[in-house]
Amino acid sequence: MERKMTEQEIIDSFAEAMANDHIYPCYQPQINHGTGRMVGAEALMRWKNPTFGVQYPSDFIPVLEKHDLLYEADVHIFDCVCRFQKQRLEKNEPTIPISVNMSRYDIYRHEYVDEIEKRRQKYGVPVKYLRIEITESSAIGGMELMTAVIDRLHEIGYIVEMDDFGSGYSSLNILKNLKVDMIKLDLKFLEGDMGGRGGIILSSMVQMAKWLKTPLIAEGVETTEQADYMKSLGCSYIQGYLYSKPVPEDEFLVMLKQSAHEPTLPAMNLVNAINAGKFWDPGSMETLIFSNFVGAAALFSYQEGQVETLRCNEKYLRELGMQLTETDVTNSNPWDNLDAENRAIYVRTIEKAIASGGEETCETWRDFYSRLCGSDRICIRSHIRVIGNAGSQYLIYAMVQNITEEKKNYQQLFESERRFRFASEQANVYAWEYTIATKEMRPCFRCMRDLGLPPVIKNYPEPAIKLGIFPPDYADMYRDWHRRLAEGEPHLEAIIPLTVGRIPFHVRYTNEFDENGNPVKAYGSATMVVGDPPNAEKK
Ligand code: C2E
Ligand code: CA
Ligand code: CA
């Protein structure tokens, strides 16, 4: 009959449970989420009663506390952990540091440190394989007592961890005063609220830990999103159901041996409902959709700065326009096509997509080579989205557009504008551009400097008239110019007395047209009149 034991049953069977190892530790691994490797573990107390089954700490620890039995149980767990470590070391098997919980009642027992030290020496386990977790609430019994215990543990060489940081009432005070070596942050206390206030609290606690130069472990991590988020805050050590529940010794042993050879990976976690595995099955619906219904797309994996193209569809190859085959693409290292600058842009975009969980876009230039087309420089716009991950390895879906032509046109335009600006700056001319469609005026640097104009003036020319740059008796003529420009007048000029000084300027407009003959942009200039201007439109 499996059920929770009553208080009386707990007390009555305690001695027997201790003697027969019914009270024993389970182990929960701590993983570096960046590498997937195990970095430590926590020993958590369990009680397996022959009649009532496994009992959990929340049910029996309060009873043991009440009857002053927890101390004995804690020392017993420490003993079990020493025994476990000794066996690993004797057999030359891989192992990692294991943290043991110390209750606040242990702090009142002055012999606690001596007692565990006796056990450690009995088994001959180096202190680096053992760690002690203390809780914030232990400080209630007095900071002096706690400081003394931590100092003694430090003298021996223990790493001391502050458990459940942030759950208590004066976390910052405690941290400031206690010399702990590691902090454990429990996400449970945020109740899943990572987006709003919880996220802010979390990031400030992480920040605080950084100021104190104290490493952090995030506990109670159940989802990849939480782990990724913690990693993005700079906390990569993760303990929680995402990687593993606390497991009995034999199971933990298997994990340890495995972790020595390969990173511990949580199961492939799909962000969307699609089944990534099926992308590799040629007959699956996913493949059918990928090949026929989506645009130019590729699937690749990303792990710590390295990428590998797994698949690309027909449209992707056509978009590149280099007569490449899918094998050409998947067999080459994508980084070979990108120089350092473009690679950095791409990696940043991937990292952003990982952090945001949404779609991120970037434009990168790539150098492609194909047997048929030789080499070419192509600009690709990529829309990137993470569709799954296993640990630090991400499965990424990229939709691409070849925007080389678009880019080249833009660059030509940009070049001509740059030359124009440069020329006007040199020639003692005030120059500006007027965009017909938006009625926006963009002044040159000299206009901005001498007339104090902003980089963009909307609803031009009204603000210039209002500012008095164009005098009131020329206002209607100047307004009319802009109407005529919009109607396609190719060229306009006049002598206009400008600015407060009413100095005569030769003002000119040259209109620019698109391929359909519609006016797009007019280039305006004003040069001071020196002597008699030719062909001036007299007012
Ligand atoms: P704790 O020290 O904060 O231990 C972490 C607790 O969170 C464990 O509960 C663990 O099983 C649970 N946990 C781990 N990952 C997750 C997760 O992803 N999601 C959620 N919701 N929970 C997770 P457990 O084993 O029931 O222990 C509860 C508490 O009992 C411990 O909290 C600790 O305060 C105490 N305890 C456990 N073992 C010992 C011990 O040997 N000595 C003492 N004094 N206290 C112990
Ligand atoms: Ca703990
Ligand atoms: Ca904890």
XYZ file of C-alpha atoms and ligand atoms in Angstrom:
587
model
C 0.000 0.000 0.000
C 1.877 3.032 -1.267
C 1.011 6.187 0.585
C 2.479 9.014 2.611
C 3.604 7.944 6.044
C 2.060 9.513 9.105
C 4.130 11.418 11.633
C 4.005 8.479 14.051
C 5.065 5.995 11.377
C 7.987 8.231 10.445
C 9.247 8.454 14.000
C 8.708 4.767 14.719
C 10.551 3.521 11.656
C 13.346 6.129 11.552
C 16.033 4.066 13.330
C 15.335 1.025 11.195
C 15.315 3.136 8.010
C 18.699 4.591 8.868
C 20.213 1.203 9.655
C 18.950 -0.385 6.428
C 19.671 2.436 3.987
C 15.969 3.053 3.413
C 17.044 6.657 3.633
C 19.405 7.318 0.739
C 20.339 9.997 -1.814
C 19.037 10.395 -5.343
C 21.206 12.430 -7.684
C 20.219 15.250 -9.968
C 22.806 16.292 -12.574
C 23.884 19.879 -13.149
C 24.643 20.578 -16.807
C 26.524 23.259 -18.655
C 23.821 24.254 -21.123
C 26.471 25.616 -23.450
C 28.225 22.296 -23.928
C 25.713 19.738 -22.661
C 28.303 18.333 -20.255
C 27.665 17.400 -16.644
C 29.433 19.735 -14.252
C 28.076 18.538 -10.921
C 25.125 16.945 -9.153
C 22.977 17.441 -6.089
C 22.211 14.686 -3.615
C 18.523 14.723 -2.635
C 17.186 12.680 0.224
C 14.676 9.905 -0.384
C 13.081 7.403 1.952
C 11.887 4.130 0.545
C 9.673 2.406 3.065
C 9.131 -1.329 2.378
C 5.389 -0.925 2.954
C 4.533 2.635 1.978
C 6.907 3.178 -0.944
C 9.075 6.206 -1.746
C 8.606 9.214 0.521
C 9.627 12.729 -0.508
C 11.405 15.382 1.577
C 8.396 17.678 1.743
C 6.537 14.938 3.626
C 9.130 13.641 6.065
C 11.723 16.414 6.518
C 9.418 18.670 8.563
C 8.709 15.706 10.873
C 12.404 14.912 11.257
C 13.067 18.596 11.966
C 10.386 18.678 14.604
C 11.791 15.632 16.384
C 15.394 16.716 15.998
C 16.233 13.778 13.740
C 17.182 15.678 10.575
C 20.782 16.132 11.675
C 21.334 12.373 11.775
C 19.679 11.937 8.380
C 21.806 14.702 6.839
C 25.051 13.200 8.089
C 23.881 9.844 6.769
C 23.308 11.317 3.284
C 26.754 12.898 3.407
C 28.150 9.491 4.318
C 26.368 7.840 1.366
C 27.765 10.465 -1.021
C 31.311 9.917 0.302
C 30.896 6.194 -0.180
C 29.697 6.747 -3.744
C 32.628 9.039 -4.586
C 35.135 6.685 -3.000
C 33.923 3.811 -5.174
C 34.223 5.944 -8.329
C 37.725 7.052 -7.475
C 38.861 3.575 -6.479
C 37.657 2.158 -9.781
C 39.193 5.071 -11.659
C 35.746 5.907 -12.971
C 34.719 9.422 -13.988
C 33.005 11.513 -11.355
C 32.039 15.088 -10.599
C 31.518 17.196 -7.459
C 28.313 16.351 -5.570
C 26.468 18.902 -3.442
C 24.942 17.868 -0.141
C 22.189 19.825 1.615
C 22.835 21.219 5.056
C 19.738 22.195 7.034
C 19.616 25.196 9.306
C 19.285 22.846 12.257
C 22.694 21.434 11.378
C 24.134 24.881 11.886
C 22.991 24.898 15.511
C 24.765 21.582 16.042
C 28.327 22.670 16.548
C 29.642 19.216 15.748
C 28.240 19.138 12.186
C 31.430 20.200 10.403
C 33.592 17.889 12.540
C 31.225 15.022 11.912
C 31.178 15.326 8.117
C 34.936 15.905 8.085
C 35.381 12.607 9.970
C 33.311 10.806 7.321
C 35.199 12.390 4.441
C 38.526 11.348 5.902
C 37.268 7.848 6.653
C 36.582 7.403 2.932
C 39.554 9.448 1.824
C 37.551 11.553 -0.657
C 39.292 14.757 -1.798
C 37.272 17.773 -0.706
C 36.871 18.986 -4.299
C 34.377 16.187 -4.928
C 32.016 17.416 -2.217
C 30.075 20.636 -1.845
C 27.775 21.981 0.811
C 24.480 23.757 0.130
C 23.193 26.122 2.759
C 19.919 28.030 2.534
C 19.245 31.669 2.894
C 16.799 30.969 5.694
C 19.602 29.545 7.831
C 20.643 33.111 8.470
C 17.535 33.538 10.587
C 19.416 31.763 13.359
C 22.023 34.509 13.275
C 24.595 35.605 10.785
C 27.494 35.028 13.208
C 26.752 31.344 13.543
C 26.454 30.936 9.810
C 29.621 32.919 9.097
C 31.528 30.712 11.520
C 30.318 27.520 9.819
C 31.168 28.838 6.350
C 34.632 29.883 7.526
C 35.297 26.413 8.877
C 34.091 24.759 5.686
C 36.318 27.099 3.684
C 39.320 26.276 5.878
C 38.905 22.628 4.938
C 38.452 23.564 1.283
C 34.750 23.072 0.628
C 32.870 24.998 -1.971
C 29.803 26.439 -0.273
C 26.642 27.100 -2.257
C 23.825 29.440 -1.361
C 20.636 27.475 -2.035
C 17.278 28.983 -3.064
C 18.724 32.413 -3.520
C 16.030 35.009 -4.011
C 13.366 33.118 -2.086
C 14.127 34.782 1.214
C 13.555 38.168 2.613
C 16.916 39.893 2.430
C 18.900 38.116 -0.190
C 21.196 40.962 -1.028
C 22.180 41.538 2.596
C 22.959 37.905 3.071
C 25.008 37.700 -0.087
C 26.988 40.742 0.844
C 27.865 39.365 4.252
C 28.365 35.689 3.560
C 31.280 34.449 1.578
C 29.551 31.827 -0.536
C 31.270 30.426 -3.619
C 28.218 29.692 -5.724
C 24.630 30.790 -5.888
C 21.648 28.651 -6.789
C 18.700 30.474 -8.299
C 15.429 28.599 -8.284
C 13.163 29.414 -11.236
C 10.285 27.871 -9.303
C 9.991 31.061 -7.278
C 9.198 33.014 -10.411
C 6.213 30.798 -11.182
C 6.883 30.697 -14.893
C 6.779 34.451 -15.226
C 9.931 34.915 -17.270
C 8.545 37.504 -19.616
C 7.446 40.201 -17.223
C 8.498 40.981 -13.679
C 10.053 37.559 -13.185
C 12.397 38.172 -16.083
C 13.479 41.485 -14.610
C 14.062 39.987 -11.174
C 16.007 37.141 -12.742
C 18.237 39.341 -14.833
C 18.967 41.634 -11.908
C 19.832 38.671 -9.687
C 22.153 37.370 -12.382
C 23.647 40.843 -12.595
C 24.082 40.935 -8.840
C 25.863 37.598 -8.874
C 28.158 38.931 -11.578
C 29.060 41.967 -9.517
C 29.940 39.665 -6.666
C 31.881 37.501 -9.130
C 29.985 34.458 -7.848
C 29.039 31.711 -10.313
C 25.380 30.799 -10.650
C 23.420 27.609 -11.095
C 19.804 27.844 -12.275
C 17.575 25.265 -10.618
C 14.103 24.034 -11.481
C 14.714 24.523 -15.192
C 12.042 22.618 -17.054
C 12.047 23.983 -20.604
C 14.583 24.756 -23.288
C 13.242 28.306 -23.406
C 14.107 28.787 -19.725
C 17.559 27.281 -20.178
C 18.244 29.377 -23.282
C 17.047 32.457 -21.492
C 19.322 31.792 -18.510
C 22.189 31.168 -20.881
C 21.481 34.436 -22.627
C 21.763 36.156 -19.242
C 25.150 34.535 -18.776
C 24.100 31.644 -16.525
C 24.856 28.378 -18.326
C 24.776 25.946 -15.392
C 21.396 24.297 -15.288
C 19.762 21.833 -12.911
C 16.228 20.689 -13.558
C 13.784 18.339 -15.203
C 14.838 19.589 -18.660
C 17.956 17.469 -18.344
C 16.955 14.989 -15.659
C 14.903 14.360 -12.532
C 16.804 13.224 -9.455
C 17.668 9.575 -10.162
C 18.809 6.618 -8.026
C 22.504 5.775 -7.805
C 22.550 3.093 -10.530
C 20.869 5.341 -13.067
C 23.136 8.220 -12.149
C 26.148 6.011 -12.661
C 25.098 5.344 -16.254
C 24.690 9.081 -16.867
C 28.120 9.782 -15.409
C 29.849 7.264 -17.625
C 28.004 8.504 -20.679
C 28.713 12.146 -19.903
C 32.430 11.423 -19.782
C 32.292 10.665 -23.489
C 29.506 12.821 -24.814
C 27.447 15.801 -23.767
C 24.157 15.077 -22.027
C 21.469 16.230 -24.392
C 17.827 16.788 -23.665
C 15.486 15.259 -26.218
C 15.109 17.235 -29.448
C 12.721 19.946 -28.477
C 10.608 21.275 -31.313
C 9.546 24.844 -31.073
C 6.838 24.378 -33.677
C 4.549 21.448 -34.126
C 6.390 20.232 -37.202
C 8.354 17.064 -36.978
C 11.924 17.889 -37.931
C 12.847 14.222 -38.098
C 10.540 13.841 -41.071
C 12.504 16.369 -43.087
C 14.881 13.524 -43.747
C 12.204 11.147 -44.918
C 11.772 11.639 -48.687
C 8.165 10.407 -48.616
C 6.928 12.516 -45.722
C 4.473 15.377 -45.861
C 7.159 17.642 -44.411
C 9.465 16.897 -47.330
C 6.630 17.377 -49.797
C 5.879 20.790 -48.334
C 9.540 21.712 -48.079
C 10.201 20.778 -51.708
C 7.090 22.149 -53.342
C 5.131 24.645 -51.358
C 7.590 26.882 -49.599
C 9.923 29.356 -51.243
C 13.673 29.007 -51.563
C 14.663 27.405 -48.281
C 17.430 25.529 -46.534
C 17.700 23.638 -43.279
C 20.904 23.768 -41.366
C 22.271 23.021 -37.943
C 24.054 25.528 -35.763
C 26.222 24.815 -32.775
C 28.543 27.255 -31.095
C 29.425 29.234 -34.169
C 29.551 26.299 -36.586
C 26.970 25.668 -39.271
C 26.225 22.738 -41.494
C 23.684 22.724 -44.315
C 21.470 19.675 -43.963
C 19.074 20.195 -46.848
C 18.039 22.772 -49.379
C 15.200 22.678 -51.877
C 15.107 23.136 -55.667
C 13.946 26.721 -55.381
C 16.906 27.508 -53.173
C 19.306 26.300 -55.856
C 17.426 28.267 -58.519
C 17.477 31.383 -56.361
C 21.250 31.246 -56.134
C 21.324 30.864 -59.909
C 24.710 29.233 -59.933
C 23.737 25.845 -61.366
C 24.661 24.217 -58.073
C 23.276 20.864 -56.947
C 21.946 20.018 -53.497
C 25.051 17.918 -52.899
C 27.281 20.849 -53.856
C 25.560 22.875 -51.165
C 25.387 20.253 -48.414
C 28.947 19.087 -48.980
C 30.463 22.518 -48.634
C 31.020 24.472 -45.463
C 28.695 27.499 -45.620
C 31.328 29.590 -43.849
C 33.601 29.198 -46.890
C 31.258 31.493 -48.837
C 31.261 34.269 -46.278
C 34.081 36.579 -45.295
C 34.625 37.388 -41.611
C 32.379 40.454 -41.645
C 29.439 38.729 -43.330
C 29.888 35.653 -41.193
C 29.647 37.799 -38.063
C 26.398 39.327 -39.353
C 24.978 35.871 -39.993
C 26.001 34.458 -36.610
C 24.522 37.481 -34.848
C 21.237 36.921 -36.649
C 21.163 33.240 -35.701
C 21.859 34.118 -32.073
C 19.045 36.665 -32.208
C 16.672 34.057 -33.651
C 17.650 31.643 -30.873
C 17.015 34.262 -28.226
C 13.777 35.631 -29.669
C 12.245 32.396 -30.892
C 10.909 34.376 -33.819
C 12.013 35.183 -37.338
C 15.124 37.303 -37.843
C 16.374 38.745 -41.109
C 19.800 39.656 -42.419
C 21.570 40.424 -45.686
C 24.950 38.892 -46.410
C 27.278 38.880 -49.392
C 28.615 35.492 -50.388
C 31.213 34.298 -52.810
C 29.999 31.283 -54.720
C 31.863 29.116 -57.114
C 30.385 26.593 -59.492
C 31.959 24.598 -62.296
C 29.516 26.004 -64.810
C 29.330 29.632 -63.750
C 32.731 30.298 -62.258
C 32.764 32.553 -59.242
C 30.284 35.262 -58.380
C 29.467 37.516 -55.477
C 25.832 37.238 -54.474
C 23.825 39.087 -51.857
C 21.356 36.905 -49.981
C 18.570 38.081 -47.732
C 17.851 35.324 -45.195
C 14.828 34.965 -42.968
C 15.966 32.733 -40.140
C 13.937 30.768 -37.628
C 14.867 28.120 -35.070
C 12.642 25.076 -35.449
C 14.209 22.734 -32.952
C 17.132 22.124 -30.704
C 18.990 19.555 -28.683
C 21.130 21.210 -26.055
C 23.316 23.781 -27.714
C 22.651 22.362 -31.166
C 19.954 24.197 -33.097
C 18.002 23.196 -36.143
C 17.464 26.252 -38.297
C 15.161 26.992 -41.170
C 16.231 29.731 -43.560
C 14.194 31.254 -46.365
C 16.378 33.092 -48.834
C 16.074 35.730 -51.527
C 18.781 36.640 -53.990
C 18.853 40.425 -53.793
C 22.069 41.040 -55.696
C 20.409 43.171 -58.418
C 18.407 45.157 -55.895
C 21.577 45.772 -53.947
C 23.583 46.821 -56.979
C 20.932 49.335 -58.045
C 20.772 50.717 -54.585
C 24.505 50.967 -54.402
C 24.634 52.867 -57.703
C 22.047 55.293 -56.436
C 23.874 55.614 -53.178
C 27.120 56.278 -55.005
C 25.620 59.007 -57.199
C 24.058 60.681 -54.209
C 27.283 60.525 -52.323
C 29.140 62.123 -55.211
C 26.478 64.793 -55.491
C 26.660 65.626 -51.812
C 30.397 65.692 -51.900
C 30.459 68.000 -54.922
C 28.007 70.461 -53.414
C 29.947 70.607 -50.191
C 33.057 71.513 -52.139
C 31.474 74.114 -54.410
C 30.108 76.545 -51.867
C 26.596 75.533 -52.767
C 23.633 74.856 -50.525
C 22.002 71.703 -51.780
C 19.006 69.589 -50.904
C 16.894 66.788 -52.195
C 13.150 66.935 -52.456
C 11.285 63.618 -52.627
C 8.162 64.191 -54.702
C 6.006 61.406 -53.267
C 6.606 62.191 -49.588
C 7.253 65.967 -49.826
C 10.336 65.404 -47.721
C 13.358 67.627 -48.031
C 16.824 66.428 -47.062
C 19.316 69.262 -46.657
C 23.047 69.018 -47.178
C 25.475 69.296 -44.317
C 26.064 73.018 -44.994
C 22.314 73.751 -44.808
C 22.100 71.936 -41.506
C 25.137 73.709 -40.131
C 24.451 77.260 -41.363
C 20.662 77.308 -41.143
C 20.255 74.900 -38.255
C 18.019 72.564 -40.266
C 17.160 68.996 -39.217
C 18.193 66.089 -41.484
C 14.637 65.694 -42.821
C 12.004 68.381 -43.274
C 8.480 67.139 -43.840
C 5.773 68.903 -45.871
C 8.340 70.971 -47.696
C 8.448 73.893 -48.528
C 6.062 75.129 -45.800
C 8.529 74.939 -42.871
C 11.192 76.823 -44.895
C 8.682 79.592 -45.619
C 7.580 79.702 -42.011
C 11.214 79.884 -40.853
C 11.724 82.917 -43.094
C 14.424 81.288 -45.206
C 12.169 81.971 -48.204
C 10.683 85.490 -47.984
C 6.840 85.834 -47.908
C 6.616 87.574 -51.304
C 8.317 84.590 -52.932
C 6.315 82.022 -50.989
C 3.588 81.410 -53.570
C 6.061 81.148 -56.416
C 8.145 78.667 -54.446
C 5.058 76.620 -53.538
C 4.105 76.609 -57.194
C 7.557 75.252 -58.109
C 6.909 72.142 -56.030
C 3.569 71.590 -57.745
C 5.288 71.898 -61.120
C 8.039 69.496 -60.052
C 5.367 66.969 -59.109
C 3.781 67.456 -62.540
C 7.083 66.686 -64.210
C 8.759 70.049 -64.822
C 12.383 69.023 -65.552
C 14.093 72.225 -64.520
C 13.399 75.432 -62.553
C 15.504 78.378 -61.519
C 15.226 81.923 -60.167
C 17.056 84.540 -58.150
C 15.575 84.613 -54.679
C 16.705 86.755 -51.709
C 17.246 84.179 -48.986
C 17.559 84.027 -45.214
C 17.219 86.927 -42.786
C 19.890 88.856 -44.696
C 17.791 88.566 -47.911
C 20.924 87.851 -49.831
C 20.236 87.071 -53.502
C 20.767 83.411 -54.301
C 20.536 81.569 -57.549
C 18.085 78.798 -56.720
C 17.782 75.827 -59.089
C 15.884 72.567 -59.216
C 16.648 69.572 -61.420
C 14.044 66.835 -61.522
C 14.847 63.140 -61.683
C 12.525 60.622 -63.338
C 11.990 56.869 -63.011
C 11.945 54.458 -65.975
C 8.261 55.302 -66.649
C 8.990 58.998 -66.892
C 7.416 59.883 -63.556
C 9.214 62.463 -61.397
C 10.818 60.915 -58.298
C 13.193 63.341 -56.753
C 14.258 66.921 -57.388
C 17.708 68.190 -56.553
C 17.722 71.769 -55.321
C 20.678 74.080 -54.991
C 21.313 77.692 -54.015
C 24.468 79.619 -54.877
C 25.168 83.175 -53.891
C 24.783 85.600 -56.803
C 28.028 87.181 -57.772
C 27.553 89.770 -60.501
C 24.686 89.495 -62.998
C 23.242 85.983 -63.310
C 22.365 84.829 -66.826
C 18.853 83.535 -67.734
C 17.375 84.481 -64.402
C 13.590 84.373 -64.133
C 12.828 87.954 -63.047
C 10.243 88.514 -60.425
P 16.193 21.880 -2.851
O 17.464 21.719 -2.126
O 15.901 23.235 -3.365
O 16.180 20.818 -3.996
C 15.613 21.003 -5.231
C 14.230 20.405 -5.295
O 13.651 20.747 -6.551
C 14.240 18.887 -5.239
O 13.047 18.503 -4.616
C 14.184 18.513 -6.709
O 13.672 17.241 -6.940
C 13.273 19.573 -7.227
N 13.459 19.812 -8.644
C 14.562 19.591 -9.390
N 14.381 19.963 -10.672
C 13.132 20.445 -10.724
C 12.348 20.995 -11.802
O 12.787 21.118 -12.934
N 11.081 21.411 -11.501
C 10.591 21.303 -10.233
N 9.339 21.721 -9.997
N 11.286 20.792 -9.203
C 12.555 20.366 -9.457
P 13.038 17.364 -3.502
O 14.026 16.308 -3.841
O 11.639 16.996 -3.283
O 13.607 18.140 -2.265
C 12.895 19.191 -1.701
C 13.701 19.902 -0.661
O 13.991 19.085 0.448
C 15.070 20.341 -1.156
O 14.966 21.489 -1.902
C 15.799 20.519 0.139
O 15.495 21.757 0.726
C 15.225 19.433 0.978
N 16.155 18.298 0.986
C 16.308 17.327 0.051
N 17.290 16.480 0.414
C 17.788 16.949 1.581
C 18.826 16.504 2.481
O 19.556 15.520 2.243
N 19.030 17.236 3.609
C 18.277 18.346 3.901
N 18.529 19.007 5.034
N 17.313 18.768 3.097
C 17.065 18.088 1.939
Ca 19.486 22.120 -2.363
Ca 17.148 24.812 -4.194
